[in-house]
Amino acid sequence: MKYEAVIGLEVHAELSTKSKIFCACSTEFGAPINSHTCPVCTGMPGALPVLNKQVVHYAAKMGLATGCTVNRLCKSDRKNYFYPDLPKAYQISQFDVPICENGEVFFYVDGEKKSCRLERIHFEEDAGKLLHDEIDGTVVDFNRCGVPLIEIVTEPDFRSGAEVIAYLEKLKETLQYLGVSDCKMQEGSLRCDVNLSVRPMGSQELGTRTEMKNLGSFKAIARAIQYESQRQIALLERGERVMQETRRFDEERGETFSMRSKEEARDYRYFPEPDLPPVVLSQEYIQDIRDNLPELGEAKRRRYAQEYQLPEYDCQMVTSHPALARFFEKLIALGTPPKQGANWIM
């Protein structure tokens, strides 16, 4: 029997704000441990959050660039769980009324155009980070606690690792062109959770899914998908059941390992955040963001091909990062022949 994988993604992108989502602490990466903290982001009693308006702007901007409906009314919710890097024992997120819903992202795999539906985009605060050391044991760094994120949740529209990587590359490019996130995966600015199940080819019924958390590189994501697909198929062929659980991918061994049973929404005991009012956006505010969206990578590639008669490969290379595209356009403005400018960059 042939099987197919059914994959959905939850992508967390740290936003390029100078301060955290609910306080004035710096978001700069690489500072000494626990130096960018205050009573708000470390959850001290009586400390009250104040929403960073740039977070709302960036979330709406990403939503509009991916065809989402930006809700004029949204709210914040408490997501309750207990972990050493979460000092409040809850995370301020969005549950049933997110800022953006129902988008779509188009991408190409081997020249074939494909698409993925977005269920939602919502904003939330990041947790801290556990630092493990063989000599000193484990310490908690709260510098990342309260750094603003957007979470981009897809429908289960992917059928292969190649589709997932092509989508993530398009998503990363969009985030960078919008200036919403620097997407530095080595710094944890872009992380991905993969929800995966397998089913017999042709079946419409979804299988039992597992979730692989916090994958931090495209290579790791592709390897985790390949291993987990094969693991689940082997279980089914032996007549065993796939357990719904959260699994960790070990990059050195190239295998996934069980961490805990998979949480459902009810396990987080969501309820409206009592210390933050709802966010109300005017139609004029949303339209102003829409009117000022920058030209994205795909539009630049089409324009470069038409205006400068550049080959497809050249267009792809000079638009692979917004800084390269800006440099290329400055070369053109100074009188450089387009093909020569592209060659210099390549």
Coordinates of C-alpha atoms in Angstrom, one line a residue:
M1 CA 0.0 0.0 0.0
K2 CA 1.2 3.5 -0.9
Y3 CA 1.0 6.3 1.6
E4 CA 1.2 10.0 1.5
A5 CA 2.2 12.5 4.2
V6 CA -0.2 15.3 5.2
I7 CA 1.7 18.2 6.7
G8 CA 0.7 21.5 8.4
L9 CA 3.1 24.1 9.8
E10 CA 3.2 26.6 12.6
V11 CA 5.9 29.2 11.9
H12 CA 7.1 31.6 14.6
A13 CA 8.8 34.7 13.4
E14 CA 10.4 37.2 15.8
L15 CA 9.5 40.7 14.9
S16 CA 12.0 43.5 14.1
T17 CA 10.9 45.8 16.9
K18 CA 13.4 47.6 19.1
S19 CA 11.5 46.8 22.3
K20 CA 9.5 43.9 23.5
I21 CA 5.8 43.3 23.0
F22 CA 4.6 44.5 26.5
C23 CA 7.5 46.5 28.0
A24 CA 10.4 48.8 27.0
C25 CA 13.2 46.2 27.3
S26 CA 15.5 45.8 24.3
T27 CA 15.1 42.9 21.9
E28 CA 18.8 43.0 20.8
F29 CA 20.2 39.5 20.3
G30 CA 23.4 38.4 22.1
A31 CA 23.2 40.5 25.3
P32 CA 24.6 39.1 28.6
I33 CA 22.2 36.6 30.3
N34 CA 19.2 38.3 32.0
S35 CA 20.3 41.9 31.2
H36 CA 17.3 42.8 29.0
T37 CA 14.6 42.1 31.6
C38 CA 12.2 44.0 33.8
P39 CA 9.3 43.3 36.2
V40 CA 6.9 43.0 33.2
C41 CA 8.7 40.5 31.1
T42 CA 9.8 38.4 34.1
G43 CA 6.2 38.2 35.4
M44 CA 6.5 40.0 38.7
P45 CA 3.3 40.5 40.7
G46 CA 1.4 43.7 39.9
A47 CA 3.4 44.5 36.7
L48 CA 1.1 45.3 33.9
P49 CA 1.6 44.8 30.1
V50 CA 1.3 47.6 27.5
L51 CA 0.9 46.5 23.9
N52 CA 3.6 47.6 21.5
K53 CA 1.7 49.2 18.6
Q54 CA 4.5 48.3 16.1
V55 CA 3.6 44.6 16.7
V56 CA 0.1 45.2 15.5
H57 CA 1.4 47.1 12.5
Y58 CA 3.8 44.3 11.5
A59 CA 1.2 41.5 12.0
A60 CA -1.4 43.4 9.9
K61 CA 1.3 44.1 7.2
M62 CA 2.2 40.4 7.0
G63 CA -1.5 39.5 6.8
L64 CA -2.2 41.8 3.9
A65 CA 0.9 40.6 2.0
T66 CA -0.4 37.0 2.2
G67 CA -4.0 37.7 1.3
C68 CA -5.4 37.5 4.8
T69 CA -8.5 39.3 6.1
V70 CA -7.3 41.7 8.8
N71 CA -9.9 41.8 11.6
R72 CA -10.8 45.2 12.7
L73 CA -11.4 43.8 16.2
C74 CA -9.1 41.3 17.9
K75 CA -8.1 40.5 21.4
S76 CA -5.3 38.9 23.5
D77 CA -5.7 35.7 25.5
R78 CA -3.8 33.9 28.2
K79 CA -2.4 30.5 27.2
N80 CA -1.6 28.7 30.5
Y81 CA 1.2 26.2 30.8
F82 CA 4.1 25.5 33.1
Y83 CA 7.7 25.5 32.0
P84 CA 10.9 27.0 33.6
D85 CA 11.4 29.5 30.9
L86 CA 7.9 31.0 31.3
P87 CA 8.0 33.0 34.5
K88 CA 4.3 34.0 34.6
A89 CA 3.2 30.4 34.0
Y90 CA 1.2 31.7 31.1
Q91 CA 1.9 33.2 27.7
I92 CA -0.1 36.2 26.3
S93 CA -1.2 35.1 22.8
Q94 CA -4.4 35.2 20.7
F95 CA -6.9 32.3 20.6
D96 CA -10.3 32.6 19.0
V97 CA -10.1 36.2 17.6
P98 CA -6.7 36.6 15.9
I99 CA -5.6 39.7 14.0
C100 CA -5.4 37.9 10.6
E101 CA -7.3 35.0 9.1
N102 CA -7.8 33.1 5.8
G103 CA -4.8 33.9 3.7
E104 CA -2.9 32.0 0.9
V105 CA 0.8 31.7 -0.1
F106 CA 1.9 30.7 -3.6
F107 CA 5.2 29.0 -4.3
Y108 CA 6.9 26.9 -6.9
V109 CA 8.2 23.3 -6.7
D110 CA 10.2 22.2 -9.8
G111 CA 8.5 24.9 -11.9
E112 CA 5.0 23.9 -10.8
K113 CA 2.9 26.6 -9.0
K114 CA 1.4 25.4 -5.8
S115 CA -0.4 27.2 -2.9
C116 CA -1.0 26.8 0.8
R117 CA -3.9 28.2 2.8
L118 CA -3.2 30.1 5.9
E119 CA -5.6 29.5 8.8
R120 CA -4.4 32.5 10.8
I121 CA -1.7 34.9 11.8
H122 CA -1.6 36.1 15.4
F123 CA 0.8 37.9 17.6
E124 CA 2.2 36.7 20.9
E125 CA 5.2 36.9 23.3
D126 CA 8.2 34.6 23.1
A127 CA 9.3 32.5 26.1
G128 CA 12.8 32.6 27.7
K129 CA 15.5 30.1 26.9
L130 CA 17.0 27.3 28.9
L131 CA 20.8 27.1 28.6
H132 CA 22.3 23.7 29.4
D133 CA 25.9 23.3 30.6
E134 CA 27.6 20.1 31.7
I135 CA 29.5 21.9 34.5
D136 CA 27.0 24.5 35.8
G137 CA 23.8 22.6 35.0
T138 CA 20.8 24.5 33.5
V139 CA 20.2 28.2 33.8
V140 CA 17.3 30.3 32.5
D141 CA 17.9 33.3 30.3
F142 CA 14.9 35.6 30.3
N143 CA 16.3 38.0 27.6
R144 CA 14.1 36.5 25.0
C145 CA 11.0 36.4 27.3
G146 CA 8.5 39.0 25.9
V147 CA 10.2 39.4 22.5
P148 CA 7.3 39.8 20.0
L149 CA 6.4 37.0 17.6
I150 CA 3.9 36.4 14.9
E151 CA 2.7 32.8 14.5
I152 CA 1.7 31.8 11.0
V153 CA -0.5 28.7 11.0
T154 CA -1.2 26.8 7.8
E155 CA -3.9 24.3 6.8
P156 CA -2.6 20.8 6.3
D157 CA -1.9 21.4 2.6
F158 CA 1.6 20.0 2.1
R159 CA 2.4 16.6 0.9
S160 CA 6.2 16.5 0.8
G161 CA 9.3 18.0 2.4
A162 CA 10.1 19.7 -0.9
E163 CA 6.7 21.6 -0.8
V164 CA 7.4 22.6 2.8
I165 CA 10.8 24.0 2.1
A166 CA 9.6 25.9 -1.0
Y167 CA 6.8 27.5 1.1
L168 CA 9.2 28.4 3.9
E169 CA 11.6 30.0 1.5
K170 CA 8.8 32.1 0.1
L171 CA 7.6 33.0 3.6
K172 CA 11.1 34.0 4.7
E173 CA 11.5 36.2 1.6
T174 CA 8.2 37.9 2.2
L175 CA 9.0 38.6 5.9
Q176 CA 12.4 40.1 4.9
Y177 CA 11.0 42.3 2.1
L178 CA 8.3 43.6 4.4
G179 CA 11.0 44.4 7.1
V180 CA 8.8 42.5 9.6
S181 CA 11.5 40.0 10.7
D182 CA 15.2 39.5 10.0
C183 CA 14.6 35.7 9.8
K184 CA 18.0 34.8 11.2
M185 CA 17.4 31.1 11.9
Q186 CA 20.7 30.8 13.7
E187 CA 19.5 33.3 16.3
G188 CA 16.1 31.7 16.6
S189 CA 14.3 34.5 14.7
L190 CA 12.5 32.0 12.5
R191 CA 11.4 28.6 14.0
C192 CA 9.0 26.0 12.7
D193 CA 6.7 23.4 14.3
V194 CA 5.7 20.6 11.9
N195 CA 2.4 18.7 12.3
L196 CA 2.5 15.4 10.3
S197 CA 0.4 12.4 9.7
V198 CA 0.3 9.7 6.9
R199 CA -2.6 8.1 5.2
P200 CA -3.2 5.6 2.3
M201 CA -2.9 7.3 -1.1
G202 CA -6.3 8.4 -2.2
S203 CA -7.8 8.4 1.2
Q204 CA -9.6 11.6 2.4
E205 CA -9.5 10.8 6.0
L206 CA -6.7 12.3 8.1
G207 CA -4.4 10.1 10.1
T208 CA -3.2 10.6 13.7
R209 CA -0.6 13.4 13.7
T210 CA 2.5 14.1 15.6
E211 CA 4.1 17.5 16.2
M212 CA 7.8 18.2 15.9
K213 CA 8.7 21.4 17.8
N214 CA 11.1 24.3 17.3
L215 CA 13.0 23.1 14.2
G216 CA 15.6 25.8 13.4
S217 CA 16.9 25.1 9.9
F218 CA 15.5 24.1 6.5
K219 CA 17.8 21.1 6.5
A220 CA 16.6 19.9 9.8
I221 CA 12.9 20.4 8.8
A222 CA 13.4 18.4 5.6
R223 CA 15.2 15.5 7.5
A224 CA 12.6 15.5 10.3
I225 CA 9.7 15.2 7.8
Q226 CA 11.5 12.4 5.9
Y227 CA 12.2 10.4 9.1
E228 CA 8.8 10.9 10.7
S229 CA 6.9 10.0 7.5
Q230 CA 8.9 6.7 7.3
R231 CA 8.5 6.0 11.0
Q232 CA 4.7 6.4 10.9
I233 CA 4.4 4.3 7.7
A234 CA 6.4 1.5 9.3
L235 CA 4.1 1.6 12.3
L236 CA 1.0 1.3 10.2
E237 CA 2.4 -1.5 8.1
R238 CA 3.1 -3.5 11.3
G239 CA -0.5 -3.0 12.3
E240 CA 0.4 -0.6 15.2
R241 CA -1.1 2.7 16.0
V242 CA 0.5 6.2 15.7
M243 CA 0.3 8.0 19.0
Q244 CA -0.7 11.7 19.0
E245 CA 2.3 13.3 20.7
T246 CA 4.9 16.0 20.6
R247 CA 8.3 14.7 19.3
R248 CA 11.8 16.1 19.3
F249 CA 14.1 15.9 16.3
D250 CA 17.7 14.9 17.1
E251 CA 19.8 16.5 14.4
E252 CA 22.9 14.4 15.1
R253 CA 21.0 11.1 14.9
G254 CA 18.5 12.2 12.3
E255 CA 15.6 10.7 14.4
T256 CA 12.6 11.9 16.3
F257 CA 11.9 11.0 20.0
S258 CA 8.8 11.2 22.0
M259 CA 8.6 14.2 24.5
R260 CA 5.0 14.2 25.7
S261 CA 1.4 13.6 24.7
K262 CA 0.1 16.3 22.4
E263 CA -1.7 19.2 24.1
E264 CA -5.2 20.3 22.9
A265 CA -6.5 23.8 23.1
R266 CA -8.5 22.9 26.2
D267 CA -5.3 21.8 28.0
Y268 CA -4.0 25.4 27.8
R269 CA -7.2 26.8 29.5
Y270 CA -7.3 29.9 27.3
F271 CA -9.2 32.9 28.6
P272 CA -9.3 36.6 27.6
E273 CA -6.3 38.5 28.9
P274 CA -7.8 40.8 31.6
D275 CA -4.9 43.3 31.6
L276 CA -5.2 44.2 28.0
P277 CA -8.1 45.8 26.1
P278 CA -9.2 44.5 22.7
V279 CA -7.4 46.0 19.7
V280 CA -9.7 48.0 17.4
L281 CA -8.4 49.0 14.0
S282 CA -10.0 51.5 11.7
Q283 CA -10.5 50.8 8.0
E284 CA -8.3 53.8 7.2
Y285 CA -5.4 52.3 9.3
I286 CA -5.7 48.9 7.4
Q287 CA -5.9 50.6 4.0
D288 CA -2.9 52.8 4.8
I289 CA -0.8 49.7 5.5
R290 CA -2.1 48.1 2.2
D291 CA -1.3 51.2 0.2
N292 CA 2.3 51.2 1.5
L293 CA 3.2 47.6 1.0
P294 CA 6.6 47.4 -0.7
E295 CA 7.3 45.6 -4.0
L296 CA 8.0 41.9 -3.0
G297 CA 10.6 39.6 -4.4
E298 CA 8.3 37.8 -7.0
A299 CA 7.1 41.2 -8.4
K300 CA 10.7 42.4 -8.6
R301 CA 11.7 39.2 -10.6
R302 CA 8.9 39.8 -13.1
R303 CA 9.8 43.5 -13.5
Y304 CA 13.5 42.8 -13.9
A305 CA 12.8 40.2 -16.6
Q306 CA 10.6 42.6 -18.5
E307 CA 12.5 45.8 -18.0
Y308 CA 16.1 44.5 -18.1
Q309 CA 15.7 41.3 -20.1
L310 CA 17.5 39.4 -17.4
P311 CA 17.5 35.6 -17.4
E312 CA 15.3 33.9 -14.8
Y313 CA 18.4 32.7 -12.8
D314 CA 19.8 36.2 -12.6
C315 CA 16.5 37.6 -11.4
Q316 CA 16.3 34.9 -8.8
M317 CA 19.8 35.6 -7.5
V318 CA 19.6 39.4 -7.3
T319 CA 16.3 39.3 -5.5
S320 CA 17.2 36.5 -3.1
H321 CA 17.5 39.1 -0.3
P322 CA 16.1 42.7 -0.2
A323 CA 19.6 44.1 0.5
L324 CA 20.9 42.6 -2.8
A325 CA 17.9 44.0 -4.7
R326 CA 18.4 47.5 -3.3
F327 CA 22.1 47.3 -4.2
F328 CA 21.3 46.1 -7.7
E329 CA 18.8 49.0 -8.2
K330 CA 21.4 51.5 -7.0
L331 CA 23.8 50.1 -9.5
I332 CA 21.2 50.6 -12.3
A333 CA 20.5 54.1 -11.1
L334 CA 24.3 54.9 -11.4
G335 CA 24.3 53.7 -15.1
T336 CA 25.5 50.1 -14.7
P337 CA 24.2 47.9 -17.5
P338 CA 21.7 45.5 -15.8
K339 CA 23.4 42.2 -16.9
Q340 CA 26.8 43.5 -15.8
G341 CA 25.3 44.6 -12.4
A342 CA 23.7 41.2 -11.9
N343 CA 27.0 39.4 -12.8
W344 CA 28.9 41.5 -10.2
I345 CA 26.4 40.5 -7.5
M346 CA 26.5 36.9 -8.5

